[in-house]
Tab-separated table of C-alpha atoms in Angstrom:
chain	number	residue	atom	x	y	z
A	1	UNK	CA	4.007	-98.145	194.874
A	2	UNK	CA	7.672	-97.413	194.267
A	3	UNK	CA	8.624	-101.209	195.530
A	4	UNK	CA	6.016	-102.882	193.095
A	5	UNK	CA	7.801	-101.343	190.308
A	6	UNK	CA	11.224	-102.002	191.193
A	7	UNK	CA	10.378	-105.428	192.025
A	8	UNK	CA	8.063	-105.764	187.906
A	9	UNK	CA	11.470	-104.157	186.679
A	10	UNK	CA	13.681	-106.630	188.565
A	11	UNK	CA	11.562	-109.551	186.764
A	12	UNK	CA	11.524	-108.289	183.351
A	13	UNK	CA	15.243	-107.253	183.843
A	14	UNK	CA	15.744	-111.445	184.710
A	15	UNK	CA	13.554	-112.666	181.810
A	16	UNK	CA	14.898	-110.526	179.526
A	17	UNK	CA	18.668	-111.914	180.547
A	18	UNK	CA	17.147	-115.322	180.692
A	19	UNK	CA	16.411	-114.991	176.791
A	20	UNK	CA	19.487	-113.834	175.445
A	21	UNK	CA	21.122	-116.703	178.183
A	22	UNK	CA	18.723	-118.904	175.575
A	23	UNK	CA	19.337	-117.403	172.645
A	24	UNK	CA	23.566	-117.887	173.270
A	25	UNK	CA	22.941	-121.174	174.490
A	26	UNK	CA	20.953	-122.057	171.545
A	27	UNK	CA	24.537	-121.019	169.639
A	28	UNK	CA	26.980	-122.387	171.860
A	29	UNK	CA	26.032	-125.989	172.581
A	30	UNK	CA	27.447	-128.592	170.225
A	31	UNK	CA	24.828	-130.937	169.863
A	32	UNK	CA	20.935	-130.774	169.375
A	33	UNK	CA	19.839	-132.208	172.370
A	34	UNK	CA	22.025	-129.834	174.555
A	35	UNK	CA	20.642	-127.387	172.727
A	36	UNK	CA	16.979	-128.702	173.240
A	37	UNK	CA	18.202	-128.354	176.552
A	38	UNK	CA	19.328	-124.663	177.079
A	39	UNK	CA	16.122	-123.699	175.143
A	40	UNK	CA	13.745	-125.624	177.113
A	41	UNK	CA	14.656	-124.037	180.226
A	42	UNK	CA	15.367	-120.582	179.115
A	43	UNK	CA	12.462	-120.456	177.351
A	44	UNK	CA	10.023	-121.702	180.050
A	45	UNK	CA	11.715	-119.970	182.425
A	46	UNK	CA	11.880	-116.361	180.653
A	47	UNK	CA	8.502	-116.353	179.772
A	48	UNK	CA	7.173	-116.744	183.495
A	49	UNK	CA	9.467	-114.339	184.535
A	50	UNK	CA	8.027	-112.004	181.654
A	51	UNK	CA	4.258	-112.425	182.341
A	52	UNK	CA	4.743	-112.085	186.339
A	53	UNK	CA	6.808	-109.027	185.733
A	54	UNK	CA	3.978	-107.801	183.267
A	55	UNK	CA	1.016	-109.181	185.874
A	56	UNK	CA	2.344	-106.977	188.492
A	57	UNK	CA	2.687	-104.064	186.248
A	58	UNK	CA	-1.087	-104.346	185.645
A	59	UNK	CA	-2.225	-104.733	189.193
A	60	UNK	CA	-5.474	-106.729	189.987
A	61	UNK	CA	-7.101	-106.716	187.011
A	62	UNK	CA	-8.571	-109.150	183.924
A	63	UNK	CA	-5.443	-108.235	182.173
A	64	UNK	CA	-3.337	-109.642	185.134
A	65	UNK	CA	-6.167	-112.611	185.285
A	66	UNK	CA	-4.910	-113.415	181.339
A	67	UNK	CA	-1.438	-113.222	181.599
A	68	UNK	CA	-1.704	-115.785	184.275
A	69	UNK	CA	-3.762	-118.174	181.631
A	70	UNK	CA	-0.871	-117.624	179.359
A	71	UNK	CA	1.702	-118.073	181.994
A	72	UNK	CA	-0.514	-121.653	182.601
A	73	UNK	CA	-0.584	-122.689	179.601
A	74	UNK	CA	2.901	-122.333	178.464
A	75	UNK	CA	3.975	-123.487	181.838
A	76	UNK	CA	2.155	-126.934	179.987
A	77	UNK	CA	2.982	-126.970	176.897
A	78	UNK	CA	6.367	-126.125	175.899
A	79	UNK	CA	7.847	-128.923	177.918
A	80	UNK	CA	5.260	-130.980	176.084
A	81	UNK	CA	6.585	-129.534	173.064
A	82	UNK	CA	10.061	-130.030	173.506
A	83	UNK	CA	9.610	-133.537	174.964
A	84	UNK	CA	7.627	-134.202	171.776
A	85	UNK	CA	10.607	-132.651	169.620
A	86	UNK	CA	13.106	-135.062	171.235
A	87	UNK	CA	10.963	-138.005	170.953
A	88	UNK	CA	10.630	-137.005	167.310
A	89	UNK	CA	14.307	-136.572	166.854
A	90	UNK	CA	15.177	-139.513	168.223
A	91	UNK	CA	12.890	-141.660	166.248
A	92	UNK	CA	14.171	-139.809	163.445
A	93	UNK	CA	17.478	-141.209	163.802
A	94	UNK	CA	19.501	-138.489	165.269
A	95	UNK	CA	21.911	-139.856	167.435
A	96	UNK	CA	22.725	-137.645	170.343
A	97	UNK	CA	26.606	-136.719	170.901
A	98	UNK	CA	27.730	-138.992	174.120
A	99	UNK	CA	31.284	-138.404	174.952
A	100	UNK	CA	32.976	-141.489	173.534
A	101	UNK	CA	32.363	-140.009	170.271
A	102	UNK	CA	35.100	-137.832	170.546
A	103	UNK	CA	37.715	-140.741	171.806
A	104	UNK	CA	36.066	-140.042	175.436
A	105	UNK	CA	38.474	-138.230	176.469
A	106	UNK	CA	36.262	-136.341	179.379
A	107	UNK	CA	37.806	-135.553	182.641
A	108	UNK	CA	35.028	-137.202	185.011
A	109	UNK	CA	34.517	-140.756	183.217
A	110	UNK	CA	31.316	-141.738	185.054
A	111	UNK	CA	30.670	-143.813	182.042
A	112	UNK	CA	32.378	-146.700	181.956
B	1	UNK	CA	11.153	-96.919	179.798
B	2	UNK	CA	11.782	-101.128	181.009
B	3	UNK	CA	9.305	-101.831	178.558
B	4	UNK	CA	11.629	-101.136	175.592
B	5	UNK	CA	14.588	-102.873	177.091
B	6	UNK	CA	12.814	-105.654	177.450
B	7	UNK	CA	11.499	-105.727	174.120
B	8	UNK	CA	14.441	-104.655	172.959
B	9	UNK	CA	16.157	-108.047	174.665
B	10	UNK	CA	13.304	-109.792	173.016
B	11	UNK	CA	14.536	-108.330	169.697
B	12	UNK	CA	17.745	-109.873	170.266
B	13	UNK	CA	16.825	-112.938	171.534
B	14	UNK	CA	14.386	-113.576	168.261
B	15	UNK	CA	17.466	-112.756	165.816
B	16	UNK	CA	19.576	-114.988	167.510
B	17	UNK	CA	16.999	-117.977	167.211
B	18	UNK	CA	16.267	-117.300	163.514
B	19	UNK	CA	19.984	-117.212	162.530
B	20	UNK	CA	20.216	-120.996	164.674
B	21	UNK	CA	17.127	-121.488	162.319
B	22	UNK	CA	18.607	-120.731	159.302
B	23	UNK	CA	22.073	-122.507	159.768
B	24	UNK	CA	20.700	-125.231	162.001
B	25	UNK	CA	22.333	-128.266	160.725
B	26	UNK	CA	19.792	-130.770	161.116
B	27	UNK	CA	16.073	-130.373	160.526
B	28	UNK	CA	14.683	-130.280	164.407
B	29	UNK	CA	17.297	-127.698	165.123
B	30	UNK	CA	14.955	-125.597	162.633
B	31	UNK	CA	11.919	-126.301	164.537
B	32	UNK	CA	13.011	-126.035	168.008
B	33	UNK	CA	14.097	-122.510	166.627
B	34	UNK	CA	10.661	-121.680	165.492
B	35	UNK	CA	9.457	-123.083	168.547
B	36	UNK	CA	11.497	-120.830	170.308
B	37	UNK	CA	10.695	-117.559	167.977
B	38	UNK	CA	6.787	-118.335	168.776
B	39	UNK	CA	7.177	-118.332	172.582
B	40	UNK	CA	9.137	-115.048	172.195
B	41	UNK	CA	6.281	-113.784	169.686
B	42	UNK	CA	4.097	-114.071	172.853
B	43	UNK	CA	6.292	-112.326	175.245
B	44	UNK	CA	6.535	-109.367	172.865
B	45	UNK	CA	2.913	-109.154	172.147
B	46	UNK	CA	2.511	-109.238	175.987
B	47	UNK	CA	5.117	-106.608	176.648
B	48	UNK	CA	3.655	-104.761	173.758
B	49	UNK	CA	0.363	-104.379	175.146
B	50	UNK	CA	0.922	-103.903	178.817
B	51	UNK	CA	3.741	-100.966	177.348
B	52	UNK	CA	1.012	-99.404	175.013
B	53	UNK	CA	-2.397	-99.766	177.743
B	54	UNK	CA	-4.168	-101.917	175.211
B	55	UNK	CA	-4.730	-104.843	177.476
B	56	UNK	CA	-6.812	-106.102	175.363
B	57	UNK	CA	-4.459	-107.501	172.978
B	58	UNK	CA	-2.979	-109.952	175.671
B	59	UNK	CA	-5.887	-112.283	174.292
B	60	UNK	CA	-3.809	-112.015	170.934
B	61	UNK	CA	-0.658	-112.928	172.923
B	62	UNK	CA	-2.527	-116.346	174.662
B	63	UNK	CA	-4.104	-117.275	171.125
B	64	UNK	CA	-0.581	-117.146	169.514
B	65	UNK	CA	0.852	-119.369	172.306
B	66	UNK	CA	-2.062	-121.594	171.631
B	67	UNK	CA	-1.759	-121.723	167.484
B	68	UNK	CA	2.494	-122.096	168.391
B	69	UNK	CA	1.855	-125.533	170.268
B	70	UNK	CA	-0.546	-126.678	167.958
B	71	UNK	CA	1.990	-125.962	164.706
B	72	UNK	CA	4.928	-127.412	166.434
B	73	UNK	CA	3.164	-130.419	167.236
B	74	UNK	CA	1.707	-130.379	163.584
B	75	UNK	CA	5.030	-129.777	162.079
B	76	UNK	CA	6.188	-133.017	164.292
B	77	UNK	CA	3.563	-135.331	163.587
B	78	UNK	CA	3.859	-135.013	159.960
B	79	UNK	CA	7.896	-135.008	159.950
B	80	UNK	CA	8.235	-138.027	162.316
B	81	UNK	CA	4.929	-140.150	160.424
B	82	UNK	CA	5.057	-138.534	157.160
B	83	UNK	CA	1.805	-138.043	157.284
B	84	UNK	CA	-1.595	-137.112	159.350
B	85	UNK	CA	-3.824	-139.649	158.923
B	86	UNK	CA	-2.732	-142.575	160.579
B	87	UNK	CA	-3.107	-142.392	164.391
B	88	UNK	CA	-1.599	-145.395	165.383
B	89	UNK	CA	1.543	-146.152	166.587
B	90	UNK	CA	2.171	-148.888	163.783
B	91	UNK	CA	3.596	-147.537	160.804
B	92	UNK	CA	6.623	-146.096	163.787
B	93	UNK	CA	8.305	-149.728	163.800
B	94	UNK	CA	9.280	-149.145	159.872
């Protein structure tokens, strides 16, 4: 009993770092897209931590049966809604920042 | 006891997306922010009802993801088209 709560505690614990990794990210990147970026994963990725943590605080039960529909569906849709954000953004005209903006002065030019 | 940090962390991680949304410089910033606040709305009414025993609310928690998907792509549709009604793809190539 003791290991199934250390190991819905050692979920949460993730998800919840996960999140504020998101939220900071959402902060720290310079440009939308890499910001669409760091919240697309976080976000997918903290909320299946969350609900698994949650599912195996509730045991076998319809509550545990729900938070796997919720884990399902948002395992669909927010890529489907971030995909659709980008597609939006870039038809609206945002230009993403590439690195010759700023006189290309990366280290690895890849990008010739 | 984990319950409340990890609301707590949800806390933080919603305050942190609504100040992106309220200096976001460009308009999608905004939304991906709200998009963001939803899915954490959902977490915290999931954590919130597994900490409290009322498992019953978790259907509140699923319905909110739902309505969240549905605004964002709302919000989208009517930002990128300016408008609802036309389905097509033709009024894009303006």
């Amino acid at each position: 009993m003791i290991l199934l709560e250390i190991t819905s505690w050692l979920f949460i614990t993730t998800g919840a770092l996960l999140g504020i990794a998101g939220g900071i990210g959402i902060h720290r990147f310079p440009d939308f897209y890499s910001r669409l970026h760091a919240v697309g994963v976080t976000d997918t990725l903290c909320a299946a931590l969350f609900l698994v943590g949650l599912a195996l605080q509730t045991g076998f039960s319809l509550a545990s049966l729900k938070l796997l529909l919720i884990f399902i569906f948002l395992f669909f849709s927010s890529p489907t809604a971030t995909h659709a954000l980008a597609d939006a953004a870039l038809m609206g005209g945002l230009k993403p920042l590439l690195d010759e903006d700023n006189g290309g002065n990366d280290l690895d030019r890849h990008s010739d | 006891m984990i319950f409340s940090v990890a609301a707590f962390a949800i806390l933080v991680t919603i305050s942190l997306a609504l100040a992106r949304a309220f200096m976001g410089p460009t308009l999608y910033d905004r939304i991906l922010a709200i998009n963001m606040v939803g899915t954490k709305t959902v977490l915290l009414i999931a954590v919130f009802a597994v900490l409290s025993g009322r498992t019953s609310m978790i259907d509140i928690a699923l319905t909110y993801a739902l309505i969240n998907f549905i605004g964002v792509v709302a919000v989208l549709k009517i930002v990128e088209q300016g408008n609802f009604f036309t389905s097509g793809d033709d009024d894009r190539a303006k």
